[in-house]
CSV table of C-alpha atoms in Angstrom, one decimal:
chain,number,residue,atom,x,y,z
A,1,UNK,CA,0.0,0.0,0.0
A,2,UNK,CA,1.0,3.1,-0.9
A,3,UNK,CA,1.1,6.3,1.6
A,4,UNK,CA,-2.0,7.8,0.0
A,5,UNK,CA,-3.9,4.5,-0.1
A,6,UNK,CA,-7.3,5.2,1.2
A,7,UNK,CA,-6.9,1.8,3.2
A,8,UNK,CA,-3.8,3.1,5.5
A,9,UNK,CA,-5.5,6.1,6.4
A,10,UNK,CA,-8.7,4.1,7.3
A,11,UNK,CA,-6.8,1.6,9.7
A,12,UNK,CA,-4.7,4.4,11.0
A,13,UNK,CA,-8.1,5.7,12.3
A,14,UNK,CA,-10.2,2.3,13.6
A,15,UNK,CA,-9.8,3.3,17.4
A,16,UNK,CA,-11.7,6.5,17.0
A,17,UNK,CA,-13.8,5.3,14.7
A,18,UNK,CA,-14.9,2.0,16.6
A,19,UNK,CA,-15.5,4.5,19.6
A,20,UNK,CA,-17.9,6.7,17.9
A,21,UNK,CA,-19.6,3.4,16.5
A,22,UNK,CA,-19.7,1.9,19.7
A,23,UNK,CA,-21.3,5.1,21.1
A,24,UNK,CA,-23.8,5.0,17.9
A,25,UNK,CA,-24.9,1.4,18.3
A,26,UNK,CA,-24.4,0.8,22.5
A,27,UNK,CA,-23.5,-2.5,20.8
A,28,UNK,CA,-19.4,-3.8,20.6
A,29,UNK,CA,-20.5,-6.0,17.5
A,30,UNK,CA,-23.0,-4.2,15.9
A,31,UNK,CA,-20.2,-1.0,16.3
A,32,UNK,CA,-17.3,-3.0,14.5
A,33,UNK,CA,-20.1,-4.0,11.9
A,34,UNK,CA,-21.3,-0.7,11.3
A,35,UNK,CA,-17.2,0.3,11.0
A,36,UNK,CA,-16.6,-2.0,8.4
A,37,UNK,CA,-19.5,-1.6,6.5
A,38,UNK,CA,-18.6,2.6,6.4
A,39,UNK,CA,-14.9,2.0,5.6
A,40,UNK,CA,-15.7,-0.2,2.5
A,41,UNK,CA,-18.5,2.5,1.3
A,42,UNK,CA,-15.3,5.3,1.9
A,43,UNK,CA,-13.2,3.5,-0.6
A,44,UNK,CA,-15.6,3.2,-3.0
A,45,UNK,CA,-16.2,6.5,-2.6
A,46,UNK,CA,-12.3,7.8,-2.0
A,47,UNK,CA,-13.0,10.4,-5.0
A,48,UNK,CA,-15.6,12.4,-2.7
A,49,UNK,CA,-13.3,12.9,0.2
A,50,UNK,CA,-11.4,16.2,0.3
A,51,UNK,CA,-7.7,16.1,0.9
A,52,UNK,CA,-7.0,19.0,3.8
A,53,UNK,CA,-10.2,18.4,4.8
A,54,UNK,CA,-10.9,16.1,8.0
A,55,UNK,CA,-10.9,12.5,7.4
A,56,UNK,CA,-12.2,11.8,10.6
A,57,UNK,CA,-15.3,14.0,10.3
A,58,UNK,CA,-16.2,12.6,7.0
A,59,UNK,CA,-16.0,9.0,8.4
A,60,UNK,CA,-17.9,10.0,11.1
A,61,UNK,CA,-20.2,11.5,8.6
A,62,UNK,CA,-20.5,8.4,6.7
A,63,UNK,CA,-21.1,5.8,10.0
A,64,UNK,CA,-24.1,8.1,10.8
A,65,UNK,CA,-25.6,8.2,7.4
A,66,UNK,CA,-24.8,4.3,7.2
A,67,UNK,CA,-26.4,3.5,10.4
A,68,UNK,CA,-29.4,5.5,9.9
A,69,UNK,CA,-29.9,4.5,6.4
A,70,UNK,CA,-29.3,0.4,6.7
A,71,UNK,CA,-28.5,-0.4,10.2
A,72,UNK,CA,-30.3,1.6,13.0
A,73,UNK,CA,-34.0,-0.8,11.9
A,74,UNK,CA,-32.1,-4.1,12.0
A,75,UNK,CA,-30.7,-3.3,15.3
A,76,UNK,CA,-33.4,-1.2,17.5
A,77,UNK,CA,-34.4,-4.0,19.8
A,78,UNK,CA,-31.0,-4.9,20.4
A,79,UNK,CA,-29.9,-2.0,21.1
A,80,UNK,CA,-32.8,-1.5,23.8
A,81,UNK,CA,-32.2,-4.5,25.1
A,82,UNK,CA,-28.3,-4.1,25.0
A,83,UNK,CA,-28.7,-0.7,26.7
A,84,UNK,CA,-29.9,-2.0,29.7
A,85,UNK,CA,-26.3,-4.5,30.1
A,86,UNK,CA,-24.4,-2.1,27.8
A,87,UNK,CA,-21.9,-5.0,27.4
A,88,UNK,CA,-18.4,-4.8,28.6
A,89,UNK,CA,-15.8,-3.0,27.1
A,90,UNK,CA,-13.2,-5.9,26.1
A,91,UNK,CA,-10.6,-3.8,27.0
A,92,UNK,CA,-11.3,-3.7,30.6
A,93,UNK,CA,-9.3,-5.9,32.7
A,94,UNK,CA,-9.7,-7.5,36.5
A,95,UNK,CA,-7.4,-5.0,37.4
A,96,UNK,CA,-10.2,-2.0,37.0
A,97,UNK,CA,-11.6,-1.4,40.1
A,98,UNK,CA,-15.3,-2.8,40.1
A,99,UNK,CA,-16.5,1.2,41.4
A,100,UNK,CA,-14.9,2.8,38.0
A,101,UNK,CA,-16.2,-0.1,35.7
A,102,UNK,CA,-19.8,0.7,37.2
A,103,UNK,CA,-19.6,4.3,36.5
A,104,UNK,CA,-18.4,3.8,33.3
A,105,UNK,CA,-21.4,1.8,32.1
A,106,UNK,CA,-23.8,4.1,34.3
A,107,UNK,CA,-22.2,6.9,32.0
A,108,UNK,CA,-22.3,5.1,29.1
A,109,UNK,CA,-26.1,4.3,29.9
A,110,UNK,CA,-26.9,7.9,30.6
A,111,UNK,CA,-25.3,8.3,26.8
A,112,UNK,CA,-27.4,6.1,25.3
A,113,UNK,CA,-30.3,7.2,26.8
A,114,UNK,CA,-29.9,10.5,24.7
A,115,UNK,CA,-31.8,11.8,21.4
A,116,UNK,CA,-29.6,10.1,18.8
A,117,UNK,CA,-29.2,13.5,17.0
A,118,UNK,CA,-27.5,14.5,20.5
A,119,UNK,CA,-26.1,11.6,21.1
A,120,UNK,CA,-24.2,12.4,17.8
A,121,UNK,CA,-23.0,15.7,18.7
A,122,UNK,CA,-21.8,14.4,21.7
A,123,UNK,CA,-19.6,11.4,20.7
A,124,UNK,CA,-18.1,13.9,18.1
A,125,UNK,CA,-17.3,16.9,20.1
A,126,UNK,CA,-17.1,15.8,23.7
A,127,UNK,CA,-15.4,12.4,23.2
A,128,UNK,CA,-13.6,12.4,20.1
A,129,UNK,CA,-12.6,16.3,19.9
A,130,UNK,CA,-13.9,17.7,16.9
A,131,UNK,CA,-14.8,21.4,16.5
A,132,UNK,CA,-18.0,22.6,16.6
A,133,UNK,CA,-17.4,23.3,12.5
A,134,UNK,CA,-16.0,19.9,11.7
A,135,UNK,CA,-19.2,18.5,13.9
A,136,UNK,CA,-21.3,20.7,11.8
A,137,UNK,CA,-19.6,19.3,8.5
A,138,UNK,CA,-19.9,16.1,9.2
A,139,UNK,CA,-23.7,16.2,10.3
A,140,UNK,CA,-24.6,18.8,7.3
A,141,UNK,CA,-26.5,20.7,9.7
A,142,UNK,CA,-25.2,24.5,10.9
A,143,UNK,CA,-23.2,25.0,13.6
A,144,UNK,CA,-25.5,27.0,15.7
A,145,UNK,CA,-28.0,23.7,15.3
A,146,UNK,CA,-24.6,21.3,16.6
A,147,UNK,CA,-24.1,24.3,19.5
A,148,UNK,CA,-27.7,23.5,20.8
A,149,UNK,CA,-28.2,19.8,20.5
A,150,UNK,CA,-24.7,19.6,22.3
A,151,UNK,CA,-26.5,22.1,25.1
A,152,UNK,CA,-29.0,20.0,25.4
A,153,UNK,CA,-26.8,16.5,25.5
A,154,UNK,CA,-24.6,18.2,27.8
A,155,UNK,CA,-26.8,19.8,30.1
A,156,UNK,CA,-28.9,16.2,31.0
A,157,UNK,CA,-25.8,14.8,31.0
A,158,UNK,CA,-24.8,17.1,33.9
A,159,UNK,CA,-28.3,16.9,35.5
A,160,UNK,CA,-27.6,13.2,35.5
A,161,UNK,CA,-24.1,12.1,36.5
A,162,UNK,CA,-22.3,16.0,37.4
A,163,UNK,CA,-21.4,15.8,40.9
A,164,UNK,CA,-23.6,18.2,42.3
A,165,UNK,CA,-22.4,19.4,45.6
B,1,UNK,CA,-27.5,38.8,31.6
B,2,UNK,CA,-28.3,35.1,31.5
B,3,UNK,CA,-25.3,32.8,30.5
B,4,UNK,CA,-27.0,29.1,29.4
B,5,UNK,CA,-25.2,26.2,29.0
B,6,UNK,CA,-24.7,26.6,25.2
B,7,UNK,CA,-22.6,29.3,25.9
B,8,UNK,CA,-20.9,27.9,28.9
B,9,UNK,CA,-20.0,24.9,26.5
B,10,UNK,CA,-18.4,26.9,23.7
B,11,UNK,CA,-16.4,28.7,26.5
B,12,UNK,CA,-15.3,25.7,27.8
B,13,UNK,CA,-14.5,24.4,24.2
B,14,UNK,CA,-12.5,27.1,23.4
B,15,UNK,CA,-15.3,27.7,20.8
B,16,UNK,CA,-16.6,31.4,21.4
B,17,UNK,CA,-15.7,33.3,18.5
B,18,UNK,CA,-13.9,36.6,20.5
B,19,UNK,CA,-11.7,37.3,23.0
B,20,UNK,CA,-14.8,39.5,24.8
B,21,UNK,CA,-16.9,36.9,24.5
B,22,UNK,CA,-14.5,34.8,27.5
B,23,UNK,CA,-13.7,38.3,29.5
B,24,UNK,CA,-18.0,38.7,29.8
B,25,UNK,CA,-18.0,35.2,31.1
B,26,UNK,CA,-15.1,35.2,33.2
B,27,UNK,CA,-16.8,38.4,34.7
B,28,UNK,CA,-20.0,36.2,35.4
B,29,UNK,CA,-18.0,33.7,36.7
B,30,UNK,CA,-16.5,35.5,39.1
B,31,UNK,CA,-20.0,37.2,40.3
B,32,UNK,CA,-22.1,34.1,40.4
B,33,UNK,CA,-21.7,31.1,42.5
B,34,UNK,CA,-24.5,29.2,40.2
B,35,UNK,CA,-22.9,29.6,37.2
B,36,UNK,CA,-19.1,28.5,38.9
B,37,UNK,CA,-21.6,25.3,40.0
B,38,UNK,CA,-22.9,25.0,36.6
B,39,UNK,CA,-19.4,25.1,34.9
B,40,UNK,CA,-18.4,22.6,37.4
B,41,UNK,CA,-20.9,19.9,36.4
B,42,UNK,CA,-20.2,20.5,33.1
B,43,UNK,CA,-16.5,19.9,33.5
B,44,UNK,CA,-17.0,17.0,35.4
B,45,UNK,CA,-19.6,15.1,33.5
B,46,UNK,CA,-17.7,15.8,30.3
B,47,UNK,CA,-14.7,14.1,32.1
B,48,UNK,CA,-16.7,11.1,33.2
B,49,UNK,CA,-18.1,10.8,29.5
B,50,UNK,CA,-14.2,10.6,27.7
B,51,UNK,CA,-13.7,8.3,30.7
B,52,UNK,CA,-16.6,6.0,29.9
B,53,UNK,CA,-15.1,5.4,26.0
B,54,UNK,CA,-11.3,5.6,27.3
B,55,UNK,CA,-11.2,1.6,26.9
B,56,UNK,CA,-12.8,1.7,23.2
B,57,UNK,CA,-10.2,3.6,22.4
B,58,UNK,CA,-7.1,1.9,24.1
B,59,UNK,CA,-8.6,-1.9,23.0
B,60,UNK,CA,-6.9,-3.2,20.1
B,61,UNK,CA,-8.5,-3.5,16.7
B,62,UNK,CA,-10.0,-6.5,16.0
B,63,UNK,CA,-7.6,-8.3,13.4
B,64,UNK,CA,-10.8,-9.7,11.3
B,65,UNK,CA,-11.4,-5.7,10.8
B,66,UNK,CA,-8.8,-4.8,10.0
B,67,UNK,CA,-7.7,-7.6,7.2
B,68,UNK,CA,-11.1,-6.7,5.5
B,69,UNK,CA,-10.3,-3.1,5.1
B,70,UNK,CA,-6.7,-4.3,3.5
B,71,UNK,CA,-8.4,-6.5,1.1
B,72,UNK,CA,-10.9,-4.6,0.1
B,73,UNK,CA,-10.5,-3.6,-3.8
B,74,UNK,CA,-9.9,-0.1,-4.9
B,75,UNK,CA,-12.3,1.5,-7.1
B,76,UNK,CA,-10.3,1.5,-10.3
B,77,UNK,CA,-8.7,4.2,-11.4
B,78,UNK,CA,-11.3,5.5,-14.1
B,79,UNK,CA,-14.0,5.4,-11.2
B,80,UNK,CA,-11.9,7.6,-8.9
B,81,UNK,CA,-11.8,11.0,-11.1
B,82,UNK,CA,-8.0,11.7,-10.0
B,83,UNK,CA,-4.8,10.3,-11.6
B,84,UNK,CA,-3.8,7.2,-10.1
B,85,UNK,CA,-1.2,7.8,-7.5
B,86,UNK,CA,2.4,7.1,-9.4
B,87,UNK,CA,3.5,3.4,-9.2
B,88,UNK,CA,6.2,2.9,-6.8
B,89,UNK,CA,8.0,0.4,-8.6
B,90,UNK,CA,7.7,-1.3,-12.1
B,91,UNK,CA,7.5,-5.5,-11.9
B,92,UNK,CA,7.0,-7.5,-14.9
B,93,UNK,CA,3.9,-9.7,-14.7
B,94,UNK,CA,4.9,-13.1,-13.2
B,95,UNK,CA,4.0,-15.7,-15.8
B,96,UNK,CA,4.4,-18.6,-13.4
B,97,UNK,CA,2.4,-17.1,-10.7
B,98,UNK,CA,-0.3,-17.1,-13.3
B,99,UNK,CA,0.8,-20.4,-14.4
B,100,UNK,CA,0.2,-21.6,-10.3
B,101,UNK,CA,-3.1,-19.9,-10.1
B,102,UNK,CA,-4.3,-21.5,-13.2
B,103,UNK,CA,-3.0,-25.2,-12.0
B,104,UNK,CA,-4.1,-24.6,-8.1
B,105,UNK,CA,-7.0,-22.5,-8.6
B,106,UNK,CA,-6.0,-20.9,-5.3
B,107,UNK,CA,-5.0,-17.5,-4.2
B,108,UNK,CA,-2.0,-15.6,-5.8
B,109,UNK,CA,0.3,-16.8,-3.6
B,110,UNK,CA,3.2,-15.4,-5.4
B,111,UNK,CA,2.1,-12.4,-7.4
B,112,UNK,CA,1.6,-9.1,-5.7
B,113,UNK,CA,-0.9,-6.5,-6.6
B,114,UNK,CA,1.3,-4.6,-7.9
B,115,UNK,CA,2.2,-7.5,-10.4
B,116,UNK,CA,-1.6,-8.4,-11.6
B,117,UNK,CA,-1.9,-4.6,-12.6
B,118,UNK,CA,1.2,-4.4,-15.0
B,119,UNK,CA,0.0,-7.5,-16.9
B,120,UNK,CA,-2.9,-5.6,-18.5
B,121,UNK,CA,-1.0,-2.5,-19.2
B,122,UNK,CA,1.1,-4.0,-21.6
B,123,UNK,CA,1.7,-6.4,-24.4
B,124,UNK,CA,4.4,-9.4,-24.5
B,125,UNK,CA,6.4,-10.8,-27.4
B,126,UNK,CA,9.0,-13.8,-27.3
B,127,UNK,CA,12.7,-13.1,-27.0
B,128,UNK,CA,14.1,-15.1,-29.6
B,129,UNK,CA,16.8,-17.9,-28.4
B,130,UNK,CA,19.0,-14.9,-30.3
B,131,UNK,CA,18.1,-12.1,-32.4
B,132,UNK,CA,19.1,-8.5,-33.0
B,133,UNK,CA,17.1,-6.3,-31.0
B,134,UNK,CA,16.1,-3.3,-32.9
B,135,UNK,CA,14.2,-1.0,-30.9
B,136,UNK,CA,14.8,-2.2,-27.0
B,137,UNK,CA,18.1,-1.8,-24.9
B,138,UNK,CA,19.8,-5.4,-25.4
B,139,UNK,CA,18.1,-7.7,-23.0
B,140,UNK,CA,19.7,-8.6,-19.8
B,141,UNK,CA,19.3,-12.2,-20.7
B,142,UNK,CA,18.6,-14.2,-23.4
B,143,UNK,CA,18.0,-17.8,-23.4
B,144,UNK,CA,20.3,-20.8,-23.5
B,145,UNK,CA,23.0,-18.1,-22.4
B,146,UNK,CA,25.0,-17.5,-18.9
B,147,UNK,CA,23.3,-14.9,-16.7
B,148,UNK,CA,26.4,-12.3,-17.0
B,149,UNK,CA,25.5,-9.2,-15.3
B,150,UNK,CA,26.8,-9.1,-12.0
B,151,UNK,CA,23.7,-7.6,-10.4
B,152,UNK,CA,21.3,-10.1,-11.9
B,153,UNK,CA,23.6,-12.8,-10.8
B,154,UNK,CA,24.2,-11.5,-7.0
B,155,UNK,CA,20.5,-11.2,-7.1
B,156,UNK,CA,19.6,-14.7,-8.4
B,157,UNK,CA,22.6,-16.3,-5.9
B,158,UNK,CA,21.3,-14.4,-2.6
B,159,UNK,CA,17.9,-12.4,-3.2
B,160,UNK,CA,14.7,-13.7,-1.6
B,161,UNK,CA,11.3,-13.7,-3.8
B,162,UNK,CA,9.5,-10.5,-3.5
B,163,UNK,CA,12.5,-7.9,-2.5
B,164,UNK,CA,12.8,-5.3,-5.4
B,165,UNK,CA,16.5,-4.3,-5.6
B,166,UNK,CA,16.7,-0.9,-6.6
B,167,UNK,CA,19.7,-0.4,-9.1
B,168,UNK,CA,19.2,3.1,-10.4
B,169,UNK,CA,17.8,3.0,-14.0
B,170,UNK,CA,16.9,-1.2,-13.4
B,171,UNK,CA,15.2,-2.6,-10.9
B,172,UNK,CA,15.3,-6.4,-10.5
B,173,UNK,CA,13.0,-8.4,-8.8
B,174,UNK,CA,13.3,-12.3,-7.8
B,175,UNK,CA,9.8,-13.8,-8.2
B,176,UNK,CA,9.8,-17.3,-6.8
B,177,UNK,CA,11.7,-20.2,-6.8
B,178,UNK,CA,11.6,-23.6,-8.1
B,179,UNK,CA,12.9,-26.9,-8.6
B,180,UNK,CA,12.9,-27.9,-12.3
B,181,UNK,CA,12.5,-31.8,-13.7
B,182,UNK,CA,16.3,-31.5,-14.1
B,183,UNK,CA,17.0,-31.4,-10.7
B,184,UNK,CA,18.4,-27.8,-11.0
B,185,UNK,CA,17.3,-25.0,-8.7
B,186,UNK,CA,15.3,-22.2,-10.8
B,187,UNK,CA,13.9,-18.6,-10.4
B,188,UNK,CA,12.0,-16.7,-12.1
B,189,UNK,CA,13.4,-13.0,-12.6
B,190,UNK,CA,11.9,-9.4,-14.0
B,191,UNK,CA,14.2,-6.9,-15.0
B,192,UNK,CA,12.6,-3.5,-15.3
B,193,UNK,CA,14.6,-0.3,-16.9
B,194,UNK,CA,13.4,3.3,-17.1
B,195,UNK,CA,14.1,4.4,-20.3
B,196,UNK,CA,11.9,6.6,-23.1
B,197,UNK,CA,10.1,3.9,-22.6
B,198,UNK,CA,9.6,1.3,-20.0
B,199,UNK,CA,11.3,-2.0,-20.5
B,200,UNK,CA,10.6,-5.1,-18.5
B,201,UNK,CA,12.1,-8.5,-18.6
B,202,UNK,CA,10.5,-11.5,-17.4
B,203,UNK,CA,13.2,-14.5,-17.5
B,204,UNK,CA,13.5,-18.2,-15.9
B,205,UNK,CA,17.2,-19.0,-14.7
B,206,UNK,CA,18.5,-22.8,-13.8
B,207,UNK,CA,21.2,-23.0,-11.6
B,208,UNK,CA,24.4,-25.0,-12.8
B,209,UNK,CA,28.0,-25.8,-11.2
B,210,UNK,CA,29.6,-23.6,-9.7
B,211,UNK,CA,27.1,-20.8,-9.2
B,212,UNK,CA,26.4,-20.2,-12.9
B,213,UNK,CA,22.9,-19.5,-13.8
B,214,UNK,CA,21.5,-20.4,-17.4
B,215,UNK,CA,18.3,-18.2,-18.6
B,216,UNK,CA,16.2,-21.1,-20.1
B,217,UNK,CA,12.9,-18.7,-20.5
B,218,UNK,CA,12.6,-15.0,-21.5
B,219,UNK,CA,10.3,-12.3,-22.4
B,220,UNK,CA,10.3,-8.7,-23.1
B,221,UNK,CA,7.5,-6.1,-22.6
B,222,UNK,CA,7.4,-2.6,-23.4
B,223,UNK,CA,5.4,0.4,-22.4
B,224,UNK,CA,3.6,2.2,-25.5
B,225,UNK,CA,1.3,4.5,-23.6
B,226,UNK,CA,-0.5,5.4,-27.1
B,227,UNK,CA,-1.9,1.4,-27.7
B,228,UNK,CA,-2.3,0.0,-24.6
B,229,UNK,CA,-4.5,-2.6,-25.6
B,230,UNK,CA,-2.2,-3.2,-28.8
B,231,UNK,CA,-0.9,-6.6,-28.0
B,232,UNK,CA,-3.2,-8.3,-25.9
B,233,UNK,CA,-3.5,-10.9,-28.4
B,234,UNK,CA,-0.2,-11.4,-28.5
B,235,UNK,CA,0.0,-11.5,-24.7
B,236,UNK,CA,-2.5,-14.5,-24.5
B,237,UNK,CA,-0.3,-16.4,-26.6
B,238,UNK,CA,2.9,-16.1,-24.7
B,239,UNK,CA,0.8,-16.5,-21.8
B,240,UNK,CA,-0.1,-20.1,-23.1
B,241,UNK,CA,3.4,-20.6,-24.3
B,242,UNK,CA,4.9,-19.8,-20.7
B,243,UNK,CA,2.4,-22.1,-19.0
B,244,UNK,CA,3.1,-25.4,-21.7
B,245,UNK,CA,6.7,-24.1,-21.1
B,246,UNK,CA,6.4,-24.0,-17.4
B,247,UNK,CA,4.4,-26.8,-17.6
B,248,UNK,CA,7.3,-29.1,-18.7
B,249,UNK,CA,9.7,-27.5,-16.6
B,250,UNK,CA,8.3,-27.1,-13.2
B,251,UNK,CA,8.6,-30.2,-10.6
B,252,UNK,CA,6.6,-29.8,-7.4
B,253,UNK,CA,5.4,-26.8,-5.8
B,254,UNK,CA,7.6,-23.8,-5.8
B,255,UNK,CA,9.5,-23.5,-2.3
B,256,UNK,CA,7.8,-21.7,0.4
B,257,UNK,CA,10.2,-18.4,1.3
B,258,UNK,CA,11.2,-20.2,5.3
B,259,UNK,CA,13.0,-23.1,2.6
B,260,UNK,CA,13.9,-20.6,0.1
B,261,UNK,CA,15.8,-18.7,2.8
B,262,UNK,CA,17.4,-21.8,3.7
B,263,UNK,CA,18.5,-22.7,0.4
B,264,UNK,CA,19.6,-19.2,0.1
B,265,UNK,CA,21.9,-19.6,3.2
B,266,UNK,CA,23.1,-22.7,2.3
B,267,UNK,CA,24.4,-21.4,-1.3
B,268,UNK,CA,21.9,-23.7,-2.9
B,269,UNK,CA,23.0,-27.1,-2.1
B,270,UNK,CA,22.8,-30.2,-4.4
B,271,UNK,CA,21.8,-32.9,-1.2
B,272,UNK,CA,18.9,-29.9,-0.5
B,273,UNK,CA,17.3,-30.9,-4.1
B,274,UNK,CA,17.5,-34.6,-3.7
B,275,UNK,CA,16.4,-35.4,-0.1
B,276,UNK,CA,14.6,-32.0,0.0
B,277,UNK,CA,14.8,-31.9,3.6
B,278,UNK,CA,16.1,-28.6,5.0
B,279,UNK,CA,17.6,-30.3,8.3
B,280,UNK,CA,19.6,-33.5,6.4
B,281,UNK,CA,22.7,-31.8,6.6
């Protein structure tokens, strides 16, 4: 492969990709299926991307379009049902203390319990790190739209699990 | 006036578009208790949010996941609307990686990418046993002869399959190696120059006494960017000529590259080809 093969620069960015999937779906294998299924429609479609523009948000960008368009039907009830025992994160070991692990998955419940249009917003700009402009490219929406639906995400998220006192 | 959490979010984003925009809410900040509270919860639950993915991030790839992106097939060129990106290196088209596809069916275990793609690009013709080229630099080898040029030679005596060697205006590539129904080690060779235009050699070379090498198989292709599709023809009938060719040649599989890497440290020893068993030493 060559430096500019669309297939490096995918792999190079799996990790953040499976994490926004992951937050997408609530799902481990439905998130790794929804990447996959975005990075081959990306090749295909290599001629669209903008060089000097951000890969990531146009990914991004792609796994939200992919999952509403083929994926979000096929997997609604298991992603209620998955929400309730949002499965573990392989990557946690025995050596995580049980009181962190729980918090991560009450977090992570609180996420999914979101407006998917928030939900969005807040995967892209809170976890991953985008700018409110990239977030806005990559939903096709404007940014003032991405600036309220973050509010929103990030004010019950607050109400929820923001230590009050 | 009213600061909401939209606005507390772009400040803590660094997102507010002015530098008065963070002096008005530092000001409210520092006047308002509920809005230090307020900030706080918004810190802190944003923290526990990148905490709750921290582990996605940090767990490795699935291998499965990543192997299908590698393997997936690249629109082809047409279908991409910008020039292909330049080929890194010219490689002949391997005639008996074609020749083991055809016979196994199987994956092409010895051709790269990079070899497949040439093979449609150009046409082949025949290197006669001997011949006055006319157009083409003189080929590197011709058959029946001693391989003579020192760089093809080191190459064929120490190279393993698939390592380009980079030799300014040639390039020579080892394909894969083989016992022939002689009993004499063989590999298969391209030789590619950049010239006016591009010249590629695709030759078979038996190993004799005393570390000669004897090209029994050659062919020549070159570049004509203005008939691409000029001697496709042609090319099908070398290609059945190098598979009868191969065909009679060719005894048991081709080495795998652990026992070609023995054979390469041993110098290509006799006892190797009749017990073929890499530890009878």
């Amino acid at each position: 492969m060559s430096i500019d093969d669309p297939r490096a620069e995918l792999v190079s960015l799996l990790p953040r990709l499976r994490r926004f999937a992951y937050g997408l779906t609530g799902n481990a294998q439905a998130a790794d299926d929804l990447v996959q299924a975005g990075c081959l429609k990306a090749i295909e479609r290599w001629h669209q991307w903008q060089p000097g523009t951000s890969l990531a948000s146009w990914m991004f960008r792609i796994l939200q379009t992919t999952w509403v368009d083929d994926y979000r039907a096929h997997q609604r009830h298991q992603t209620v049902a998955d929400s309730e025992t949002l499965d573990a994160l392989a990557g946690e070991d025995g050596r995580i203390v049980v009181e962190a692990r729980s918090d991560a998955r009450v977090v992570r419940e609180a996420i999914a319990q979101l407006p998917e249009e928030q939900r969005m917003v807040l995967m892209m700009i809170t976890i991953d790190g985008l700018s409110y402009r990239e977030a806005a490219q990559a939903l096709g929406v404007p940014v003032g739209t991405v600036m309220s639906r973050l509010a929103r995400a990030r004010g019950k998220l607050a109400d929820t699990i923001g230590v009050g006192d | 006036m009213q600061i909401d959490d939209e606005t507390l979010l772009a400040y803590l984003d660094a997102q507010l578009t002015n530098d008065a925009d963070y002096a008005h809410i530092e000001n409210a900040l520092t006047a308002d208790a509920g809005l230090r509270l307020r900030l706080r919860q918004l810190v802190e639950s944003g923290v526990l949010a990148r905490q709750a993915f921290a582990a996605k991030l940090d767990e490795p790839v699935p291998a499965g996941l990543i192997a299908a992106i590698i393997n997936a097939p690249l629109p082809a060129p047409a279908e991409r609307g910008r020039p292909a990106p330049a080929r890194e290196r010219i490689a002949p088209t391997s005639r008996i990686a074609a020749w083991i596809r055809e016979r196994t069916g199987g994956a092409a275990a010895f051709a790269s990418v990079a070899l497949l793609a040439l093979g449609t690009l150009f046409g082949y013709y025949l290197l006669p046993a001997s011949t006055d080229t006319t157009s083409a630099p003189a080929p590197i080898a011709r058959p029946g002869e001693l391989v003579l040029d020192a760089a093809l030679l080191v190459a064929l005596e120490t190279a393993p399959s698939g390592r380009a060697l980079n030799l300014g205006t040639r390039e020579v590539e080892l394909v894969v190696s083989f016992m022939n129904t002689a009993d004499q080690f063989c590999r298969e060779f391209g030789v590619a120059r950049r010239g006016q235009v591009s010249h590629t050699e695709l030759g078979i070379a038996c190993r004799e006494a005393e570390a000669r090498w004897r090209v029994i198989f050659a062919a020549s292709e070159e570049g004509d960017p203005a008939a691409p599709d000029a001697y496709r023809t042609a090319s099908d009938q070398l290609h059945e000529a190098a598979n009868d060719f191969l065909d009679a040649q060719v005894k048991g599989e081709p080495f795998d590259p652990l026992s070609e890497l023995v054979l390469i440290g041993k110098g290509w020893p006799p006892a190797f080809g009749e017990a073929h068993d890499p530890a009878g030493e």
